[in-house]
Amino acid sequence: MEKAGGKRILLIVGGGIAVYKALELVRLLRRNDHTVRVVMTEAAKHFVTPLSFASLAGTAVPETLFSPDEEARMSHIALSRDADLVVVAPATADLLARMAQGLADDLATTLLLATDKPVLVVPAMNVRMWMHPATQRNMETLRADGIAIVGPENGDMACGEYGPGRMSEPPAILAAIETKLAATSHIAHNLTEPNLSGHRVIITSGPTHEPIDPVRYIANRSSGKQGHAIAAAAAAAGAEVMLVSGPVSLPDPAGVTTRHVETAREMLTAVEDCLPASLFIAAAAVADWRPTDSAEEKIKKTGNVPPLLSLVENPDILATIGRPGPGRPRLVVGFAAETQNLLAHAQAKLERKKCDMLVANHVGRGSDVMGGDSNQVTVLTRAGAEPWPPLSKKAVAERLIAACASLLAESAR
Ligand code: C5P
């Protein structure tokens, strides 16, 4: 029987020499009170017998996709859903390629395609196979699908070569699994009533306007709908909410202290005035640059020569507040609106701006995220990326606040 606090892991085992480490992983997972179901590819069975895994997991290893007997006991769909996390270890080049393509020609790949649960892969292969552009392309696809990746490590390989491709060691895989399980329950599945009472939350929202002269400014298409919805959700969760809003045409949310600002520099000052806080969520689309000098008087047309705009960089509010130090809020959340390479840019931003969580969404021509009422985001933490389904901005706000409340409660323990 599954012990209290234990989670259900579906372990898909690919065919590589590193299979022996997967045996040790099963032992470690069970020692941490998790229940493990193992499914092996046909290639994996050339390295280790299903009996070895069944003995360590304490449950039979389902044999094939087309077994009427097993299908009667538990369908492959149920098997893929009846888990908290799916782990693929070792994930061979072939298995990763089949995952990236969405193939479902055996039990392992069918489960991977049918699952609605987070998936974590642990690659293991020869260094040339790992470095091959085809494998790297497949990894990029899997990353974009929200799949978490552990390793591979650099080192001596069973084939005598040296380099990246070696499967991570079982304790490192276990640590990644525990982190992923914790983040998953915080992010996607923690839909219980969040409680932020006793916490001050600072949220930025909307665009900033950077004046060129008294009548003209540089701006962007942000409506403030997402940031304002987050402020409302935080207030509903009992937080003391300080909303620092750029120019928007939305009413101030009820139960929230709203400060209105125009420029990035004013926004930074207002945020700093609101500190200390437990949680900072930077949802504003802050202008990256401002005109070097804002003219005192309206700039007049002079002949046919248009004026040249010279720009300087604005302070980065998120990076300033996220900087490690005594006054830093316990949880710092950023947003990343990108028109291309969403996940790669978002991951880089998470690191560069020292955020604990980053909400990434795709914007661009044809997208109605800026100004619209719905949003499809991928939420990144250090534990990995989690794509959320398309939701209303209100629902994204509620999920985000639930995730933050849960992370804050966890960090206080
Ligand atoms: O670098 P980029 O502007 O894409 O970063 C987006 C994130 O950084 C958002 O959370 C935004 O609110 C924040 N940001 C900021 N100050 C800036 C620029 C961006 O707080 N000057």
Short mmCIF file of C-alpha atoms in Angstrom, two decimals, residues 38-412:
data_model
loop_
_atom_site.label_atom_id
_atom_site.label_comp_id
_atom_site.label_asym_id
_atom_site.label_seq_id
_atom_site.Cartn_x
_atom_site.Cartn_y
_atom_site.Cartn_z
CA VAL A 38 7.94 0.09 -14.18
CA VAL A 39 7.44 -0.27 -17.93
CA MET A 40 10.39 -1.45 -20.04
CA THR A 41 11.02 -1.09 -23.75
CA GLU A 42 11.88 -4.30 -25.59
CA ALA A 43 15.48 -3.06 -25.88
CA ALA A 44 15.70 -2.55 -22.10
CA LYS A 45 14.86 -6.22 -21.57
CA HIS A 46 18.11 -7.16 -23.37
CA PHE A 47 20.03 -5.55 -20.49
CA VAL A 48 17.97 -6.51 -17.43
CA THR A 49 14.99 -8.83 -17.00
CA PRO A 50 11.56 -7.52 -16.03
CA LEU A 51 11.84 -9.79 -12.99
CA SER A 52 14.66 -7.63 -11.56
CA PHE A 53 12.50 -4.50 -11.75
CA ALA A 54 9.39 -6.34 -10.53
CA SER A 55 11.32 -7.60 -7.48
CA LEU A 56 12.61 -4.13 -6.57
CA ALA A 57 9.35 -2.31 -7.37
CA GLY A 58 7.24 -4.95 -5.63
CA THR A 59 4.81 -5.08 -8.54
CA ALA A 60 4.68 -6.82 -11.91
CA VAL A 61 6.13 -5.11 -14.99
CA PRO A 62 3.41 -4.91 -17.68
CA GLU A 63 4.58 -6.74 -20.76
CA THR A 64 3.21 -5.42 -24.05
CA LEU A 65 0.69 -3.03 -25.49
CA PHE A 66 -1.48 -5.84 -26.75
CA SER A 67 -2.00 -8.02 -23.70
CA PRO A 68 -5.72 -8.67 -23.18
CA ASP A 69 -5.03 -9.97 -19.70
CA GLU A 70 -3.18 -6.86 -18.58
CA GLU A 71 -5.55 -4.54 -20.40
CA ALA A 72 -8.39 -6.12 -18.41
CA ARG A 73 -6.58 -5.34 -15.14
CA MET A 74 -5.48 -1.81 -16.01
CA SER A 75 -5.74 -0.10 -19.36
CA HIS A 76 -2.66 1.62 -20.74
CA ILE A 77 -4.51 4.94 -20.49
CA ALA A 78 -5.18 4.37 -16.79
CA LEU A 79 -1.56 3.31 -16.26
CA SER A 80 -0.35 6.57 -17.80
CA ARG A 81 -2.73 8.69 -15.74
CA ASP A 82 -2.47 6.85 -12.47
CA ALA A 83 0.85 8.47 -11.64
CA ASP A 84 1.98 11.78 -10.16
CA LEU A 85 5.09 11.86 -12.31
CA VAL A 86 6.41 9.93 -15.30
CA VAL A 87 10.18 9.39 -15.31
CA VAL A 88 12.08 8.09 -18.34
CA ALA A 89 15.45 6.59 -17.30
CA PRO A 90 17.56 5.78 -19.14
CA ALA A 91 16.15 7.91 -21.95
CA THR A 92 18.01 6.68 -25.02
CA ALA A 93 18.49 8.70 -28.22
CA ASP A 94 15.91 6.49 -29.92
CA LEU A 95 13.31 6.83 -27.16
CA LEU A 96 13.78 10.61 -27.02
CA ALA A 97 13.37 10.80 -30.81
CA ARG A 98 10.18 8.78 -30.64
CA MET A 99 8.86 11.00 -27.84
CA ALA A 100 9.70 14.16 -29.81
CA GLN A 101 7.83 12.75 -32.80
CA GLY A 102 4.83 11.66 -30.73
CA LEU A 103 5.13 8.03 -31.85
CA ALA A 104 3.17 5.40 -29.97
CA ASP A 105 4.32 2.07 -31.36
CA ASP A 106 4.93 0.20 -28.11
CA LEU A 107 3.67 0.30 -24.54
CA ALA A 108 6.34 2.79 -23.34
CA THR A 109 5.74 5.40 -26.05
CA THR A 110 1.97 4.92 -25.90
CA LEU A 111 2.03 5.71 -22.17
CA LEU A 112 4.19 8.77 -22.81
CA LEU A 113 1.76 10.05 -25.43
CA ALA A 114 -1.35 9.27 -23.39
CA THR A 115 -0.20 10.77 -20.11
CA ASP A 116 -1.52 14.04 -18.75
CA LYS A 117 1.11 14.13 -15.99
CA PRO A 118 4.50 15.91 -15.85
CA VAL A 119 7.33 13.98 -17.48
CA LEU A 120 11.01 14.02 -16.51
CA VAL A 121 13.60 12.44 -18.78
CA VAL A 122 17.11 11.29 -17.87
CA PRO A 123 19.14 10.98 -21.08
CA ALA A 124 21.90 8.38 -21.39
CA MET A 125 23.80 7.69 -24.59
CA ASN A 126 27.13 7.83 -26.38
CA VAL A 127 28.65 11.31 -26.55
CA ARG A 128 28.38 11.54 -30.38
CA MET A 129 24.75 10.49 -30.26
CA TRP A 130 24.05 13.14 -27.63
CA MET A 131 25.87 15.89 -29.56
CA HIS A 132 24.23 14.96 -32.87
CA PRO A 133 22.07 17.81 -34.21
CA ALA A 134 19.12 15.40 -34.51
CA THR A 135 19.25 14.58 -30.78
CA GLN A 136 19.71 18.25 -29.87
CA ARG A 137 16.72 19.15 -32.08
CA ASN A 138 14.66 16.50 -30.32
CA MET A 139 15.71 17.83 -26.90
CA GLU A 140 14.66 21.33 -27.95
CA THR A 141 11.25 19.96 -28.97
CA LEU A 142 10.85 18.10 -25.69
CA ARG A 143 11.87 21.19 -23.70
CA ALA A 144 9.28 23.23 -25.58
CA ASP A 145 6.71 20.54 -24.71
CA GLY A 146 7.42 21.28 -21.04
CA ILE A 147 9.37 18.11 -20.35
CA ALA A 148 11.94 18.33 -17.55
CA ILE A 149 15.44 17.03 -18.22
CA VAL A 150 18.07 15.75 -15.78
CA GLY A 151 21.66 15.43 -17.06
CA PRO A 152 23.38 13.97 -18.93
CA GLU A 153 26.70 14.29 -17.13
CA ASN A 154 30.23 14.55 -18.48
CA GLY A 155 32.41 11.54 -17.86
CA ASP A 156 33.89 8.26 -18.99
CA MET A 157 31.37 6.23 -20.90
CA ALA A 158 30.83 2.48 -21.05
CA CYS A 159 31.88 2.62 -24.74
CA GLY A 160 35.33 4.03 -23.81
CA GLU A 161 34.70 7.62 -24.94
CA TYR A 162 34.60 10.71 -22.75
CA GLY A 163 32.10 13.59 -22.76
CA PRO A 164 28.46 14.44 -22.11
CA GLY A 165 26.04 11.53 -22.38
CA ARG A 166 26.52 9.66 -19.13
CA MET A 167 23.31 9.16 -17.18
CA SER A 168 23.08 11.12 -13.92
CA GLU A 169 23.63 9.13 -10.75
CA PRO A 170 20.53 7.79 -8.96
CA PRO A 171 20.78 10.16 -5.93
CA ALA A 172 20.88 13.17 -8.32
CA ILE A 173 17.88 11.79 -10.24
CA LEU A 174 16.03 11.23 -6.97
CA ALA A 175 16.72 14.84 -5.91
CA ALA A 176 15.37 16.13 -9.25
CA ILE A 177 12.28 13.92 -8.89
CA GLU A 178 11.57 15.24 -5.37
CA THR A 179 11.99 18.84 -6.55
CA LYS A 180 9.73 18.23 -9.53
CA LEU A 181 7.07 16.55 -7.37
CA ALA A 182 7.13 19.47 -4.93
CA ALA A 183 6.97 22.08 -7.71
CA THR A 184 4.21 20.19 -9.51
CA SER A 185 2.03 20.08 -6.48
CA HIS A 186 2.70 23.78 -5.89
CA ILE A 187 2.16 24.93 -9.43
CA ALA A 188 -0.51 22.97 -11.21
CA HIS A 189 -2.36 20.94 -8.73
CA ASN A 190 -2.56 23.11 -5.67
CA LEU A 191 -5.98 24.50 -6.26
CA THR A 192 -7.02 24.57 -2.63
CA GLU A 193 -8.01 27.95 -1.21
CA PRO A 194 -4.75 29.91 -0.96
CA ASN A 195 -4.07 31.82 2.24
CA LEU A 196 -1.85 34.88 2.11
CA SER A 197 -3.06 36.56 5.27
CA GLY A 198 -0.19 38.22 7.12
CA HIS A 199 1.74 38.70 3.87
CA ARG A 200 2.36 41.93 1.99
CA VAL A 201 2.40 41.46 -1.77
CA ILE A 202 3.69 44.05 -4.26
CA ILE A 203 2.51 43.76 -7.86
CA THR A 204 3.42 45.88 -10.87
CA SER A 205 0.95 46.07 -13.73
CA GLY A 206 0.30 47.79 -17.05
CA PRO A 207 2.71 49.59 -19.38
CA THR A 208 4.92 52.54 -18.60
CA HIS A 209 4.87 55.80 -20.59
CA GLU A 210 8.24 57.35 -21.29
CA PRO A 211 7.81 61.02 -22.28
CA ILE A 212 9.37 62.44 -25.43
CA ASP A 213 7.87 65.86 -24.79
CA PRO A 214 4.79 67.09 -22.85
CA VAL A 215 2.37 65.46 -25.35
CA ARG A 216 4.20 62.44 -26.79
CA TYR A 217 5.50 59.27 -25.18
CA ILE A 218 6.86 55.77 -25.86
CA ALA A 219 4.50 53.01 -24.69
CA ASN A 220 3.49 49.41 -25.40
CA ARG A 221 0.30 47.40 -25.83
CA SER A 222 0.00 46.14 -22.24
CA SER A 223 -3.54 46.55 -20.85
CA GLY A 224 -2.75 45.71 -17.22
CA LYS A 225 -5.51 43.06 -17.19
CA GLN A 226 -3.22 40.23 -16.05
CA GLY A 227 -1.46 42.25 -13.33
CA HIS A 228 -4.71 43.70 -12.00
CA ALA A 229 -6.28 40.20 -11.94
CA ILE A 230 -3.30 38.97 -9.90
CA ALA A 231 -3.74 41.86 -7.46
CA ALA A 232 -7.43 40.95 -7.05
CA ALA A 233 -6.59 37.26 -6.54
CA ALA A 234 -3.93 38.12 -3.93
CA ALA A 235 -6.42 40.33 -2.08
CA ALA A 236 -9.01 37.53 -2.19
CA ALA A 237 -6.38 35.27 -0.60
CA GLY A 238 -6.12 37.69 2.33
CA ALA A 239 -2.87 39.48 1.44
CA GLU A 240 -2.14 43.16 1.99
CA VAL A 241 -1.76 44.11 -1.67
CA MET A 242 0.19 47.08 -3.02
CA LEU A 243 -0.47 47.49 -6.73
CA VAL A 244 1.88 49.78 -8.63
CA SER A 245 0.15 50.47 -11.91
CA GLY A 246 1.26 52.19 -15.08
CA PRO A 247 -1.34 54.10 -17.12
CA VAL A 248 -4.28 51.74 -17.76
CA SER A 249 -7.99 52.17 -18.36
CA LEU A 250 -8.99 49.68 -15.67
CA PRO A 251 -10.63 50.47 -12.33
CA ASP A 252 -8.47 50.01 -9.20
CA PRO A 253 -9.17 46.51 -7.84
CA ALA A 254 -11.22 46.43 -4.64
CA GLY A 255 -9.36 45.80 -1.40
CA VAL A 256 -6.02 46.78 -2.92
CA THR A 257 -3.83 49.88 -2.34
CA THR A 258 -3.11 51.16 -5.84
CA ARG A 259 -0.35 53.62 -6.68
CA HIS A 260 -0.45 55.19 -10.12
CA VAL A 261 2.79 55.92 -11.93
CA GLU A 262 3.80 56.82 -15.48
CA THR A 263 7.44 55.99 -16.03
CA ALA A 264 9.73 53.06 -15.21
CA ARG A 265 11.71 55.21 -12.80
CA GLU A 266 8.55 56.24 -10.95
CA MET A 267 7.49 52.59 -10.87
CA LEU A 268 10.78 51.53 -9.27
CA THR A 269 10.56 54.26 -6.64
CA ALA A 270 6.96 53.31 -5.81
CA VAL A 271 7.86 49.61 -5.51
CA GLU A 272 10.81 50.41 -3.23
CA ASP A 273 8.49 52.58 -1.10
CA CYS A 274 6.18 49.58 -0.63
CA LEU A 275 8.94 47.26 0.67
CA PRO A 276 9.30 45.13 2.75
CA ALA A 277 7.10 42.41 1.28
CA SER A 278 6.96 38.61 1.20
CA LEU A 279 6.09 38.42 -2.46
CA PHE A 280 6.88 40.59 -5.48
CA ILE A 281 5.18 39.91 -8.80
CA ALA A 282 6.43 41.97 -11.74
CA ALA A 283 3.61 41.76 -14.26
CA ALA A 284 4.13 45.23 -15.75
CA ALA A 285 5.44 45.64 -19.30
CA VAL A 286 8.07 48.17 -18.32
CA ALA A 287 9.64 50.15 -21.15
CA ASP A 288 13.22 49.00 -21.54
CA TRP A 289 14.34 52.41 -22.78
CA ARG A 290 13.32 56.06 -22.37
CA PRO A 291 14.20 59.15 -24.37
CA THR A 292 17.50 60.54 -23.05
CA ASP A 293 15.94 63.97 -22.60
CA SER A 294 12.27 64.74 -22.38
CA ALA A 295 11.74 68.12 -24.07
CA GLU A 296 10.21 70.82 -21.85
CA GLU A 297 8.09 72.11 -24.73
CA LYS A 298 6.33 70.29 -27.54
CA ILE A 299 8.89 69.48 -30.24
CA LYS A 300 8.05 71.47 -33.36
CA LYS A 301 8.44 70.36 -36.95
CA THR A 302 11.52 72.05 -38.39
CA GLY A 303 11.71 71.79 -42.16
CA ASN A 304 11.80 68.24 -43.50
CA VAL A 305 14.25 66.81 -40.98
CA PRO A 306 12.57 64.53 -38.40
CA PRO A 307 14.06 64.78 -34.90
CA LEU A 308 16.35 61.95 -33.82
CA LEU A 309 15.29 60.10 -30.70
CA SER A 310 18.16 59.15 -28.47
CA LEU A 311 17.35 56.48 -25.85
CA VAL A 312 18.84 55.36 -22.53
CA GLU A 313 18.13 52.19 -20.63
CA ASN A 314 15.56 52.20 -17.84
CA PRO A 315 16.27 50.61 -14.47
CA ASP A 316 15.20 46.97 -14.38
CA ILE A 317 12.72 46.84 -11.51
CA LEU A 318 12.50 43.04 -11.36
CA ALA A 319 16.26 42.57 -11.38
CA THR A 320 16.67 45.30 -8.74
CA ILE A 321 14.11 43.76 -6.38
CA GLY A 322 15.29 40.19 -7.13
CA ARG A 323 18.91 40.97 -6.23
CA PRO A 324 19.95 38.80 -3.27
CA GLY A 325 20.20 40.82 -0.07
CA PRO A 326 18.54 41.41 3.29
CA GLY A 327 15.47 43.28 1.98
CA ARG A 328 14.67 40.85 -0.84
CA PRO A 329 11.09 39.51 -0.81
CA ARG A 330 11.03 35.76 -0.10
CA LEU A 331 9.43 35.07 -3.46
CA VAL A 332 10.11 37.08 -6.62
CA VAL A 333 8.04 36.32 -9.72
CA GLY A 334 8.68 37.75 -13.18
CA PHE A 335 6.90 37.66 -16.50
CA ALA A 336 8.44 37.11 -19.93
CA ALA A 337 6.55 38.05 -23.05
CA GLU A 338 8.45 36.78 -26.06
CA THR A 339 7.84 36.65 -29.78
CA GLN A 340 10.28 33.78 -30.41
CA ASN A 341 12.31 31.06 -28.61
CA LEU A 342 9.96 31.46 -25.66
CA LEU A 343 11.41 28.87 -23.29
CA ALA A 344 15.08 29.55 -23.97
CA HIS A 345 14.60 33.29 -23.39
CA ALA A 346 12.42 32.72 -20.36
CA GLN A 347 14.95 30.33 -18.80
CA ALA A 348 17.74 32.88 -19.35
CA LYS A 349 15.57 35.61 -17.79
CA LEU A 350 14.85 33.45 -14.74
CA GLU A 351 18.59 33.16 -14.11
CA ARG A 352 19.58 36.71 -15.07
CA LYS A 353 16.92 38.46 -13.02
CA LYS A 354 17.29 36.07 -10.06
CA CYS A 355 13.56 35.26 -9.98
CA ASP A 356 12.13 32.26 -8.16
CA MET A 357 9.39 31.84 -10.74
CA LEU A 358 8.87 33.14 -14.25
CA VAL A 359 5.60 33.21 -16.16
CA ALA A 360 6.29 33.03 -19.89
CA ASN A 361 3.85 33.77 -22.64
CA HIS A 362 4.03 34.11 -26.36
CA VAL A 363 3.13 37.51 -27.76
CA GLY A 364 3.34 38.98 -31.22
CA ARG A 365 1.25 39.94 -34.18
CA GLY A 366 -1.98 37.93 -34.19
CA SER A 367 -1.68 37.05 -30.49
CA ASP A 368 -4.30 38.72 -28.32
CA VAL A 369 -2.44 38.25 -25.01
CA MET A 370 -1.77 41.98 -24.76
CA GLY A 371 -5.20 43.46 -24.28
CA GLY A 372 -7.14 40.18 -24.52
CA ASP A 373 -8.89 38.31 -21.72
CA SER A 374 -7.12 34.95 -21.95
CA ASN A 375 -3.57 33.79 -21.59
CA GLN A 376 -1.61 30.60 -22.22
CA VAL A 377 1.49 30.56 -20.09
CA THR A 378 4.36 28.27 -19.19
CA VAL A 379 5.52 28.60 -15.61
CA LEU A 380 9.23 28.10 -14.97
CA THR A 381 10.90 27.46 -11.66
CA ARG A 382 14.31 26.00 -10.99
CA ALA A 383 12.57 22.60 -10.95
CA GLY A 384 11.52 22.89 -14.60
CA ALA A 385 8.87 24.25 -16.92
CA GLU A 386 5.16 23.58 -16.66
CA PRO A 387 2.84 24.55 -19.52
CA TRP A 388 -0.62 25.58 -18.32
CA PRO A 389 -3.64 25.20 -20.57
CA PRO A 390 -5.23 28.31 -22.14
CA LEU A 391 -7.07 30.03 -19.29
CA SER A 392 -8.79 33.32 -18.61
CA LYS A 393 -6.45 35.92 -17.09
CA LYS A 394 -8.48 35.62 -13.89
CA ALA A 395 -7.85 31.85 -13.77
CA VAL A 396 -4.13 32.33 -14.47
CA ALA A 397 -4.06 34.87 -11.61
CA GLU A 398 -5.80 32.49 -9.19
CA ARG A 399 -3.47 29.59 -10.05
CA LEU A 400 -0.44 31.81 -9.75
CA ILE A 401 -1.49 33.09 -6.34
CA ALA A 402 -2.23 29.51 -5.19
CA ALA A 403 1.24 28.43 -6.35
CA CYS A 404 2.91 31.41 -4.62
CA ALA A 405 0.97 30.87 -1.38
CA SER A 406 2.02 27.27 -1.34
CA LEU A 407 5.69 28.08 -2.04
CA LEU A 408 5.67 30.73 0.71
CA ALA A 409 4.16 28.29 3.18
CA GLU A 410 6.81 25.74 2.20
CA SER A 411 9.71 28.19 2.57
CA ALA A 412 8.49 29.16 6.06
#
